[in-house]
mmCIF file of C-alpha atoms in Angstrom:
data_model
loop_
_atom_site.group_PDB
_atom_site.id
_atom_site.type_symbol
_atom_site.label_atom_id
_atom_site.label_comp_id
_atom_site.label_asym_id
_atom_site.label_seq_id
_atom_site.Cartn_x
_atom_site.Cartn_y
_atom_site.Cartn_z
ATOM 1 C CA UNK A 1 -25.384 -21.487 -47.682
ATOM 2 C CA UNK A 2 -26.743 -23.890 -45.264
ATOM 3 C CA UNK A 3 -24.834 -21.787 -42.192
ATOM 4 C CA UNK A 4 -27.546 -19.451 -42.650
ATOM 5 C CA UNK A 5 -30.152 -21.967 -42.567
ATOM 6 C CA UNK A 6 -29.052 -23.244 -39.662
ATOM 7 C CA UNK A 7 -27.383 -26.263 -40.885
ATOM 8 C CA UNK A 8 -24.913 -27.389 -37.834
ATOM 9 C CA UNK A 9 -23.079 -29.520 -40.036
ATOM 10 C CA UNK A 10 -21.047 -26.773 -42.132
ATOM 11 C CA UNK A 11 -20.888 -24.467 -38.895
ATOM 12 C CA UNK A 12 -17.209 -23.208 -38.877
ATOM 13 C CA UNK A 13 -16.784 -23.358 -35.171
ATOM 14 C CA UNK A 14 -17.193 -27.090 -35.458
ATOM 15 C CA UNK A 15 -13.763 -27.407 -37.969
ATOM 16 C CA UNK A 16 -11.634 -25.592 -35.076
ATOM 17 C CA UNK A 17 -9.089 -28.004 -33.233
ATOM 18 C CA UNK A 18 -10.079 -28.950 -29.473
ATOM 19 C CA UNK A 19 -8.319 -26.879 -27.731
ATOM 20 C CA UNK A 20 -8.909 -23.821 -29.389
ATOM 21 C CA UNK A 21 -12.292 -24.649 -28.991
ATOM 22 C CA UNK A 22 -12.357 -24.928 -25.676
ATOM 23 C CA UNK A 23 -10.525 -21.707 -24.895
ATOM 24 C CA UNK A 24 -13.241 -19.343 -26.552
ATOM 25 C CA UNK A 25 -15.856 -21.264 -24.658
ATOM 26 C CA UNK A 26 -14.310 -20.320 -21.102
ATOM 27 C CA UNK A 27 -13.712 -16.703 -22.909
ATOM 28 C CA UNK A 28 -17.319 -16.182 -23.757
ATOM 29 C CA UNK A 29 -20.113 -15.153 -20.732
ATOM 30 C CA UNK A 30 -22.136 -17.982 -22.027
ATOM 31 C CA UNK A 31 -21.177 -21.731 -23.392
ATOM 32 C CA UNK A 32 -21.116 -21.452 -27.071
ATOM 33 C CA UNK A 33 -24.528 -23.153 -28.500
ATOM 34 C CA UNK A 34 -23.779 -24.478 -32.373
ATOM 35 C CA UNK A 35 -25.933 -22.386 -34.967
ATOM 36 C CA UNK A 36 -29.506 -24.420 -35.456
ATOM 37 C CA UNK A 37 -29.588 -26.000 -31.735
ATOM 38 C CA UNK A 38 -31.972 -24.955 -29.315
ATOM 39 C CA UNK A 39 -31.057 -25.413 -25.591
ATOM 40 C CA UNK A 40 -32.672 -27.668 -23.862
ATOM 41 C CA UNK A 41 -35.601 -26.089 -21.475
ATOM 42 C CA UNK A 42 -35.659 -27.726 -18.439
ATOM 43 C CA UNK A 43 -38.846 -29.403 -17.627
ATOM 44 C CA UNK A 44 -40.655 -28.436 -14.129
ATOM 45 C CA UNK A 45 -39.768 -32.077 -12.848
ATOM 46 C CA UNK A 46 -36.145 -31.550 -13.056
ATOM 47 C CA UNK A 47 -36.384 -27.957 -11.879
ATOM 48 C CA UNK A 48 -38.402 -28.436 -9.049
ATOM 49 C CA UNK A 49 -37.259 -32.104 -7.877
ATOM 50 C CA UNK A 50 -33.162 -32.479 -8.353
ATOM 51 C CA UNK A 51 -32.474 -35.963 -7.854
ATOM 52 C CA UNK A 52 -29.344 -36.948 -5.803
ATOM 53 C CA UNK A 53 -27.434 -37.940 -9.040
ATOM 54 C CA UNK A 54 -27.861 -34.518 -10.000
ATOM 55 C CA UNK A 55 -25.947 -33.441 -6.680
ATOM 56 C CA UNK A 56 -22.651 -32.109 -7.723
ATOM 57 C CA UNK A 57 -19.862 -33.661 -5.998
ATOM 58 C CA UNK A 58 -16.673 -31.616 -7.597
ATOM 59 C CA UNK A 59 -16.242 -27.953 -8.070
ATOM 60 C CA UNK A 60 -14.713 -26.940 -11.558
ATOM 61 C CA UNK A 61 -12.656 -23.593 -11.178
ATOM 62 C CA UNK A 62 -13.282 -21.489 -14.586
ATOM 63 C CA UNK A 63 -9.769 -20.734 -14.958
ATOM 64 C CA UNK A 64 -8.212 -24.302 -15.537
ATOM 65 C CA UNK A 65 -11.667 -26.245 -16.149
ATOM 66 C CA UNK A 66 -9.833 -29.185 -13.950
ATOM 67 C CA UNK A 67 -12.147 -30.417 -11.558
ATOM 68 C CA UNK A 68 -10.897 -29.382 -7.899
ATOM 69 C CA UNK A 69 -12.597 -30.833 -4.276
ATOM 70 C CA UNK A 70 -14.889 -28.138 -2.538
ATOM 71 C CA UNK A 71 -11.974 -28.038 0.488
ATOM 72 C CA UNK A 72 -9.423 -27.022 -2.072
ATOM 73 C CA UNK A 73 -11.430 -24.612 -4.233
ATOM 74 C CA UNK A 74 -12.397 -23.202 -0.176
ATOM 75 C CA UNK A 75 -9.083 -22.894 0.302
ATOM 76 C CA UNK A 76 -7.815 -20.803 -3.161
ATOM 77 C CA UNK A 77 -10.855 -18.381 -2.187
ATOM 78 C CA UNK A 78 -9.548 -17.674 1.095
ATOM 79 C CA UNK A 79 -6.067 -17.606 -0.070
ATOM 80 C CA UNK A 80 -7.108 -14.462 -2.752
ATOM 81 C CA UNK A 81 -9.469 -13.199 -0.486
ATOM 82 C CA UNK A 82 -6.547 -12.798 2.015
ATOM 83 C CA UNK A 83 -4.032 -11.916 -0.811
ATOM 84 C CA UNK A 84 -6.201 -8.864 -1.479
ATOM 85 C CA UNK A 85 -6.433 -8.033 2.043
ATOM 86 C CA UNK A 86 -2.843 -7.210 2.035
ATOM 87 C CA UNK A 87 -2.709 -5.886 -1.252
ATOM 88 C CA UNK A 88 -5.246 -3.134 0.131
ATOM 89 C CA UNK A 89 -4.281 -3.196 3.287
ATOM 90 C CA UNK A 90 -0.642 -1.800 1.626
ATOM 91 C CA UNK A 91 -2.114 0.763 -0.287
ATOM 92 C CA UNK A 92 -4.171 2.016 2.406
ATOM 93 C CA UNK A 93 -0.990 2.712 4.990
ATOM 94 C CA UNK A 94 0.002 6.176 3.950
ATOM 95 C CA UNK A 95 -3.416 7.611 4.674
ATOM 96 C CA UNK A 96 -3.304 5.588 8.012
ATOM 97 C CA UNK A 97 0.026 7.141 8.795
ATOM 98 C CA UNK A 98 -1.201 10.765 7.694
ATOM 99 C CA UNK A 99 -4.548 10.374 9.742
ATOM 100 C CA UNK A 100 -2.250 9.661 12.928
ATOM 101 C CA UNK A 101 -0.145 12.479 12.450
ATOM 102 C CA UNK A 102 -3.147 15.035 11.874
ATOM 103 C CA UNK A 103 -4.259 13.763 15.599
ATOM 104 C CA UNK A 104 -0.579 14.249 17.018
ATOM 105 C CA UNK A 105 -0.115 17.355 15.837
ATOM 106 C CA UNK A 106 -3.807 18.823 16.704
ATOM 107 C CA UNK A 107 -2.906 21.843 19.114
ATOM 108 C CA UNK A 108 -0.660 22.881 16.032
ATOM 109 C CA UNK A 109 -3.648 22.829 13.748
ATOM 110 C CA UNK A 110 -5.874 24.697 16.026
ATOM 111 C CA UNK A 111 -3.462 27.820 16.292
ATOM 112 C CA UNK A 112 -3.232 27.734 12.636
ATOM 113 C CA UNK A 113 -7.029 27.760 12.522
ATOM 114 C CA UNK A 114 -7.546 29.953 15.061
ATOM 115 C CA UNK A 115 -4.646 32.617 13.277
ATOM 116 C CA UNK A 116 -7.015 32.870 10.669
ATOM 117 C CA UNK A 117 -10.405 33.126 12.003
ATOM 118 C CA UNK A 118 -9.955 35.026 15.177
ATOM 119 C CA UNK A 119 -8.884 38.960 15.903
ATOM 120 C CA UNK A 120 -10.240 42.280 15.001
ATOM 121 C CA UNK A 121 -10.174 43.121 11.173
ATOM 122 C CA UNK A 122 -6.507 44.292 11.610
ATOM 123 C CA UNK A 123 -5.478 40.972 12.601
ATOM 124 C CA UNK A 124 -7.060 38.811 10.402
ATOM 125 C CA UNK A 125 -6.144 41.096 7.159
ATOM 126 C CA UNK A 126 -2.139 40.715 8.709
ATOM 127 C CA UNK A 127 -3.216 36.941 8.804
ATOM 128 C CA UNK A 128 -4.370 36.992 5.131
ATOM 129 C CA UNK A 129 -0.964 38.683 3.903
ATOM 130 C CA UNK A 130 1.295 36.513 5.848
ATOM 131 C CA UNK A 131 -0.581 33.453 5.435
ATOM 132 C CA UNK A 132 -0.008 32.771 9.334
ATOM 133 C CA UNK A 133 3.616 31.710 8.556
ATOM 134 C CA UNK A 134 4.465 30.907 12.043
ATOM 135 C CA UNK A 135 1.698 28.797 12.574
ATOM 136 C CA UNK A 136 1.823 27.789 9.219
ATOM 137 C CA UNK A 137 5.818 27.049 9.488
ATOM 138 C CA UNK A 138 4.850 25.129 12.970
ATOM 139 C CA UNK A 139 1.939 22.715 12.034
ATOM 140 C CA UNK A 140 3.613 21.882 8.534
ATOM 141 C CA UNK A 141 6.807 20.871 10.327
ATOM 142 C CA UNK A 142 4.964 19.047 12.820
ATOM 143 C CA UNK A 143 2.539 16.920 10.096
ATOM 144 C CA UNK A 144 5.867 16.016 8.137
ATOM 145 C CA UNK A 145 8.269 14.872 10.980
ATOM 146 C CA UNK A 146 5.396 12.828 12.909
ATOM 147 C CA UNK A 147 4.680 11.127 9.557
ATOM 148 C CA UNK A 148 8.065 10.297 9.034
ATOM 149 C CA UNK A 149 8.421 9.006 12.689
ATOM 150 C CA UNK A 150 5.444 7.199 12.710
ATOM 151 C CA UNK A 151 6.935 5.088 9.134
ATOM 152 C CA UNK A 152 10.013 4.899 10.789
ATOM 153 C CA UNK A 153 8.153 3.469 14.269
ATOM 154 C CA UNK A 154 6.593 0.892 11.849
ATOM 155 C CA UNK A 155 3.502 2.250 12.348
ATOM 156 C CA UNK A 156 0.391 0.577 10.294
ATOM 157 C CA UNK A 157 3.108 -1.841 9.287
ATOM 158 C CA UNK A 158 1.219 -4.655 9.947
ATOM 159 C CA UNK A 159 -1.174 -6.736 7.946
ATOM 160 C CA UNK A 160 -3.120 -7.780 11.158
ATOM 161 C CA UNK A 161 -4.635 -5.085 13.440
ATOM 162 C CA UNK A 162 -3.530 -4.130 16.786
ATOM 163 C CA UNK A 163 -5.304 -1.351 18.410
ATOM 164 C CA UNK A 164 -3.541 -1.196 21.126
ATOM 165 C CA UNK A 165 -0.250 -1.456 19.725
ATOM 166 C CA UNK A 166 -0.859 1.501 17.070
ATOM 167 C CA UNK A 167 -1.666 3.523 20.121
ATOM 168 C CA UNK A 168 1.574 2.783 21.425
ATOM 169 C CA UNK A 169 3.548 3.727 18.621
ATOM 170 C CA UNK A 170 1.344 6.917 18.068
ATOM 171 C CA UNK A 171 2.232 7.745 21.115
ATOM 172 C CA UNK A 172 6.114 7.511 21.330
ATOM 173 C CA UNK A 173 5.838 8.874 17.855
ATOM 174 C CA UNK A 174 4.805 12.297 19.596
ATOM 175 C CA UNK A 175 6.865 11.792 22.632
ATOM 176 C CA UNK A 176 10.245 11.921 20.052
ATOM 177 C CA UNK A 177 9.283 14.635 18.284
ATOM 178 C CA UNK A 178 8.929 16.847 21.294
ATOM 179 C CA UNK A 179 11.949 15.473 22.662
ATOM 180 C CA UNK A 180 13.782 16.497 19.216
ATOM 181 C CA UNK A 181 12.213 20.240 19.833
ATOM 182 C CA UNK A 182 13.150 19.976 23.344
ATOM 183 C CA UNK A 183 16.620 19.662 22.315
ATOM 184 C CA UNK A 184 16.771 22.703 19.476
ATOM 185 C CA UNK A 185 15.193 24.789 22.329
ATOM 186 C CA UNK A 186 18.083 23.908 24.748
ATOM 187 C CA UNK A 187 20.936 24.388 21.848
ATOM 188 C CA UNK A 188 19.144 27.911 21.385
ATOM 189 C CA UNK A 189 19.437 28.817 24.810
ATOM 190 C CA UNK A 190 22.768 27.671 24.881
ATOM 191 C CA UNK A 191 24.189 29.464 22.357
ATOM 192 C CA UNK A 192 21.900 32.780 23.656
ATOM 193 C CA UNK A 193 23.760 32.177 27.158
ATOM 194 C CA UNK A 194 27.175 32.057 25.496
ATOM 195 C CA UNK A 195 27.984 28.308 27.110
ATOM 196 C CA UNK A 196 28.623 24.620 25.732
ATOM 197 C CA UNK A 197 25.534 22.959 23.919
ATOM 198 C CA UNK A 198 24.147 19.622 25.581
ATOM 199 C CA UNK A 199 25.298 16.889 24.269
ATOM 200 C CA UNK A 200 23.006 15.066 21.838
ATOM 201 C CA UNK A 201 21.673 11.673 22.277
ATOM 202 C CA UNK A 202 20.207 9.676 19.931
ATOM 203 C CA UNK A 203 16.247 9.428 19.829
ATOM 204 C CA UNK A 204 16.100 5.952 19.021
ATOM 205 C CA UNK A 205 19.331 4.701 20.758
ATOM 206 C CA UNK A 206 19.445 6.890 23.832
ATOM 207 C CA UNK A 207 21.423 4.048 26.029
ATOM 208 C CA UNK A 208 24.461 4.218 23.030
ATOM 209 C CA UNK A 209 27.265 7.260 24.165
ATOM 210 C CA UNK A 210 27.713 9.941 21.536
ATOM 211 C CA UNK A 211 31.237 10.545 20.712
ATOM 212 C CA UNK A 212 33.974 11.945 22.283
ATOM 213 C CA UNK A 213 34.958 14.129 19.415
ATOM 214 C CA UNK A 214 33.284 15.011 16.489
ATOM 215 C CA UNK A 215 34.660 13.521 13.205
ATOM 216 C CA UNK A 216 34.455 16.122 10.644
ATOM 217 C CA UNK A 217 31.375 15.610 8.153
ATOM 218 C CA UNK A 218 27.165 15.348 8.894
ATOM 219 C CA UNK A 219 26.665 14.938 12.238
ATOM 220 C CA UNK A 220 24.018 11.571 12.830
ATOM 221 C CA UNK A 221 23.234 10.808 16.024
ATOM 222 C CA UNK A 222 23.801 7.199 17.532
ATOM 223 C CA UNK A 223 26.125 7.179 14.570
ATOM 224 C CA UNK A 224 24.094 5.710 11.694
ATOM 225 C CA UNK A 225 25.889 5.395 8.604
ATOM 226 C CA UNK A 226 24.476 6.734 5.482
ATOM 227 C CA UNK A 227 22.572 3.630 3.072
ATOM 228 C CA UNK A 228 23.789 2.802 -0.107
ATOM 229 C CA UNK A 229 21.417 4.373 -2.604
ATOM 230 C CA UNK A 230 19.958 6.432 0.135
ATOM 231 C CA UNK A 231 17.629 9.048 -0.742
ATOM 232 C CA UNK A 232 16.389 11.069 1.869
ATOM 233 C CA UNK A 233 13.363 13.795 1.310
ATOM 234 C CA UNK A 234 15.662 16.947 1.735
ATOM 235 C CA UNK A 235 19.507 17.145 1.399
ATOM 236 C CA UNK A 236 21.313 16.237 4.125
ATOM 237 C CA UNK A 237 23.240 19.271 4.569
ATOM 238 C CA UNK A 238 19.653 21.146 5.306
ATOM 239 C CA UNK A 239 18.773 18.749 7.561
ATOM 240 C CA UNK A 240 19.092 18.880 11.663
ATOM 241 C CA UNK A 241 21.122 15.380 12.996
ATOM 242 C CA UNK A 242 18.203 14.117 14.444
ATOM 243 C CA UNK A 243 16.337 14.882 11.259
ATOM 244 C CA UNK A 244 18.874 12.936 9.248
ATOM 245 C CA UNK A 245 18.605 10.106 12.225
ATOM 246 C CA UNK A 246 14.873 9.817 11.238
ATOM 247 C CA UNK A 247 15.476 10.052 7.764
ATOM 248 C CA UNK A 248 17.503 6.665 7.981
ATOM 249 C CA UNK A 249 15.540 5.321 10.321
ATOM 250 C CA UNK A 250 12.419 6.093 8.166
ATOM 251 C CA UNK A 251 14.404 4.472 5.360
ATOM 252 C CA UNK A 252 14.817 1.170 6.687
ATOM 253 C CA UNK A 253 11.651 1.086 7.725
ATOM 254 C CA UNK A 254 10.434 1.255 4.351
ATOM 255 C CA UNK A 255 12.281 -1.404 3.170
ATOM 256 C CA UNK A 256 11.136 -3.771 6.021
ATOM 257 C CA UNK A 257 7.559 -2.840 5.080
ATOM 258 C CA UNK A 258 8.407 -3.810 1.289
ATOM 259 C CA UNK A 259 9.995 -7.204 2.835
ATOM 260 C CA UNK A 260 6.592 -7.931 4.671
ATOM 261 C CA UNK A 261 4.340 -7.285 1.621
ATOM 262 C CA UNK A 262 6.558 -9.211 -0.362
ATOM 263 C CA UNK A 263 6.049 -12.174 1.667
ATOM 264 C CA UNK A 264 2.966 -11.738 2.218
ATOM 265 C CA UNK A 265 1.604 -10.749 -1.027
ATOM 266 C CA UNK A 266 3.960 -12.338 -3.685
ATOM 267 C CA UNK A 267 3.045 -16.412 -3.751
ATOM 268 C CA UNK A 268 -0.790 -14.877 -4.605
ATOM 269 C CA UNK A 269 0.879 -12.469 -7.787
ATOM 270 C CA UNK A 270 3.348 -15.237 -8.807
ATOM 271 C CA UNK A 271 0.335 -17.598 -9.060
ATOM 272 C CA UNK A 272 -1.652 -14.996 -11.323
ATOM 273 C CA UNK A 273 1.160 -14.417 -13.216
ATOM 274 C CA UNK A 274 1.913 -17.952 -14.357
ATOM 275 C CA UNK A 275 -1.886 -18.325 -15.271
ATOM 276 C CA UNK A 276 -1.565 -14.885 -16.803
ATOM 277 C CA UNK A 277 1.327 -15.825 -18.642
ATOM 278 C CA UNK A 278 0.333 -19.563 -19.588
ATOM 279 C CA UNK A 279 -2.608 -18.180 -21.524
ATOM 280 C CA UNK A 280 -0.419 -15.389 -23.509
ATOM 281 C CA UNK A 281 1.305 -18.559 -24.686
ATOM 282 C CA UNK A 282 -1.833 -20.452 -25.486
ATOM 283 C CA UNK A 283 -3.572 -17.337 -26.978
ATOM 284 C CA UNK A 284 -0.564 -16.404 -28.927
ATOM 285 C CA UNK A 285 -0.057 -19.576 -30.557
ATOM 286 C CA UNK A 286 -3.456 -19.444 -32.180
ATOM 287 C CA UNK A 287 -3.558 -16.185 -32.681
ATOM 288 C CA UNK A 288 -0.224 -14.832 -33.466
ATOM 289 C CA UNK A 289 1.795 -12.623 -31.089
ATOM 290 C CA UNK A 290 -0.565 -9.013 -31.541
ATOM 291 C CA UNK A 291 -3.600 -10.421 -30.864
ATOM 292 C CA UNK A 292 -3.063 -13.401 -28.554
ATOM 293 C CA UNK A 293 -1.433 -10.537 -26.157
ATOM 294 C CA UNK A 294 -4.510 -8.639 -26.792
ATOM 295 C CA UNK A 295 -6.857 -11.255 -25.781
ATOM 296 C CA UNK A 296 -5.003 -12.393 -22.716
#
């Protein structure tokens, strides 16, 4: 009975091995304090007057608990800090993209808009049963292909900001697009005026010749092959050739911007996950398997 007198002697914390020990101290928010010891109250001479022995000179990380120089534990802050960054900074990139392709495709919002809210009541209840499909049809084709050439552009690629350089790509983004509509618009006409189709040119290539004759099959221009494992957002077949151009061209892009976050981001999430996994090992060798991959 002398546990619950607070007798530290017979207190069962005291019978555990070292190590084990030591492991639910770092667990717990506070150092573990025997049963029957008071801690010490610091006296208003050692609060208020620190000598220069009481300086600390090394800087224990709580992980390990091995004693590490300021410089280095500096350096391992900045080193997460700027591991984040990128991890955020990666997440963050579709809404940049979206955001940029809202602004490029503006005048084709504001007819939608203005479908809706303008016109006597005839209009606006023909608005209301059609849903504005043209302008509908219009702005949603213009939001999905500027995303997709913005990705492919590498746009918000980066994990260092460039203002200028975004600008850039936002621009030419827009500039292809309405060269691709350009194009349709001149095959339409064609065909309306009974005569041979302009020959298309590839948006992002336009210094490589298009064939002489067409092999039989999808027609890509600048004559990109297909990936391996290739999985484009719409079927081919449905697809325009300089839709499926952007579609490829939006698919390597994607895997570059996996390459860069790899590189960037990876020695930071292999270093948590040896620590992550190094105490699953220690936990689970006290514990057993169930719990010790609980705790950890």
């Amino acid at each position: 009975m002398g546990w619950f007198w607070g007798d530290s002697k017979s207190d069962p914390v005291n019978k555990l091995e070292p190590g084990l020990r030591d492991y639910l101290e770092q667990e717990q928010p506070d150092k573990y304090v025997p049963a029957g010891v008071n801690p010490p109250t610091p006296t208003p001479t050692q609060t208020s007057q620190p000598s220069d022995s009481a300086t600390p000179k090394m800087v224990v990380m709580p992980t390990s608990g091995k004693p590490t120089s300021p410089r280095r534990a500096l350096d391992e802050s900045n080193g997460v800090r700027g591991a984040e960054k990128v991890i955020e900074k990666h997440k963050e990139r579709g809404d940049t993209v979206q955001r940029a392709a809202m602004e490029n495709c503006a005048l084709e919002h504001e007819a939608l808009t203005y479908c809706f809210q303008t016109g006597n009541w005839r209009k606006q209840i023909e608005a209301r049963l059609t849903l504005c499909s043209a302008e509908n049809g219009t702005f949603s084709r213009c939001f999905t292909t500027q995303t997709k050439f913005l990705q492919a552009l590498g746009y918000a690629s980066s994990f260092t900001h460039d203002a200028e350089k975004e600008e850039r790509i936002q621009m030419h983004a827009d500039k292809l697009y309405h060269q691709m509509l350009d194009y349709e618009k001149r095959i339409e006409e064609a065909k309306a005026a009974g005569v041979e189709p302009p020959p298309m040119e590839s948006l992002f290539n336009p210094e490589k010749q298009p064939p002489a004759e067409k092999k039989p099959g999808l027609e890509i221009p600048g004559g990109e092959p297909i990936p391996a494992g290739f999985k484009p957002s719409k079927p081919l077949q449905k697809l325009t050739p300089h839709e499926r151009e952007l579609e490829i061209r939006a698919h390597y892009a994607q895997l570059e911007q996996q390459k860069l976050y790899v590189e960037e981001a990876g020695p930071f999430m292999k270093t948590q996950d040896t620590a992550r996994n190094k105490r699953r090992e220690k936990a689970v060798s006290w514990f057993g398997e169930t719990i010790g991959n609980w705790v950890s």
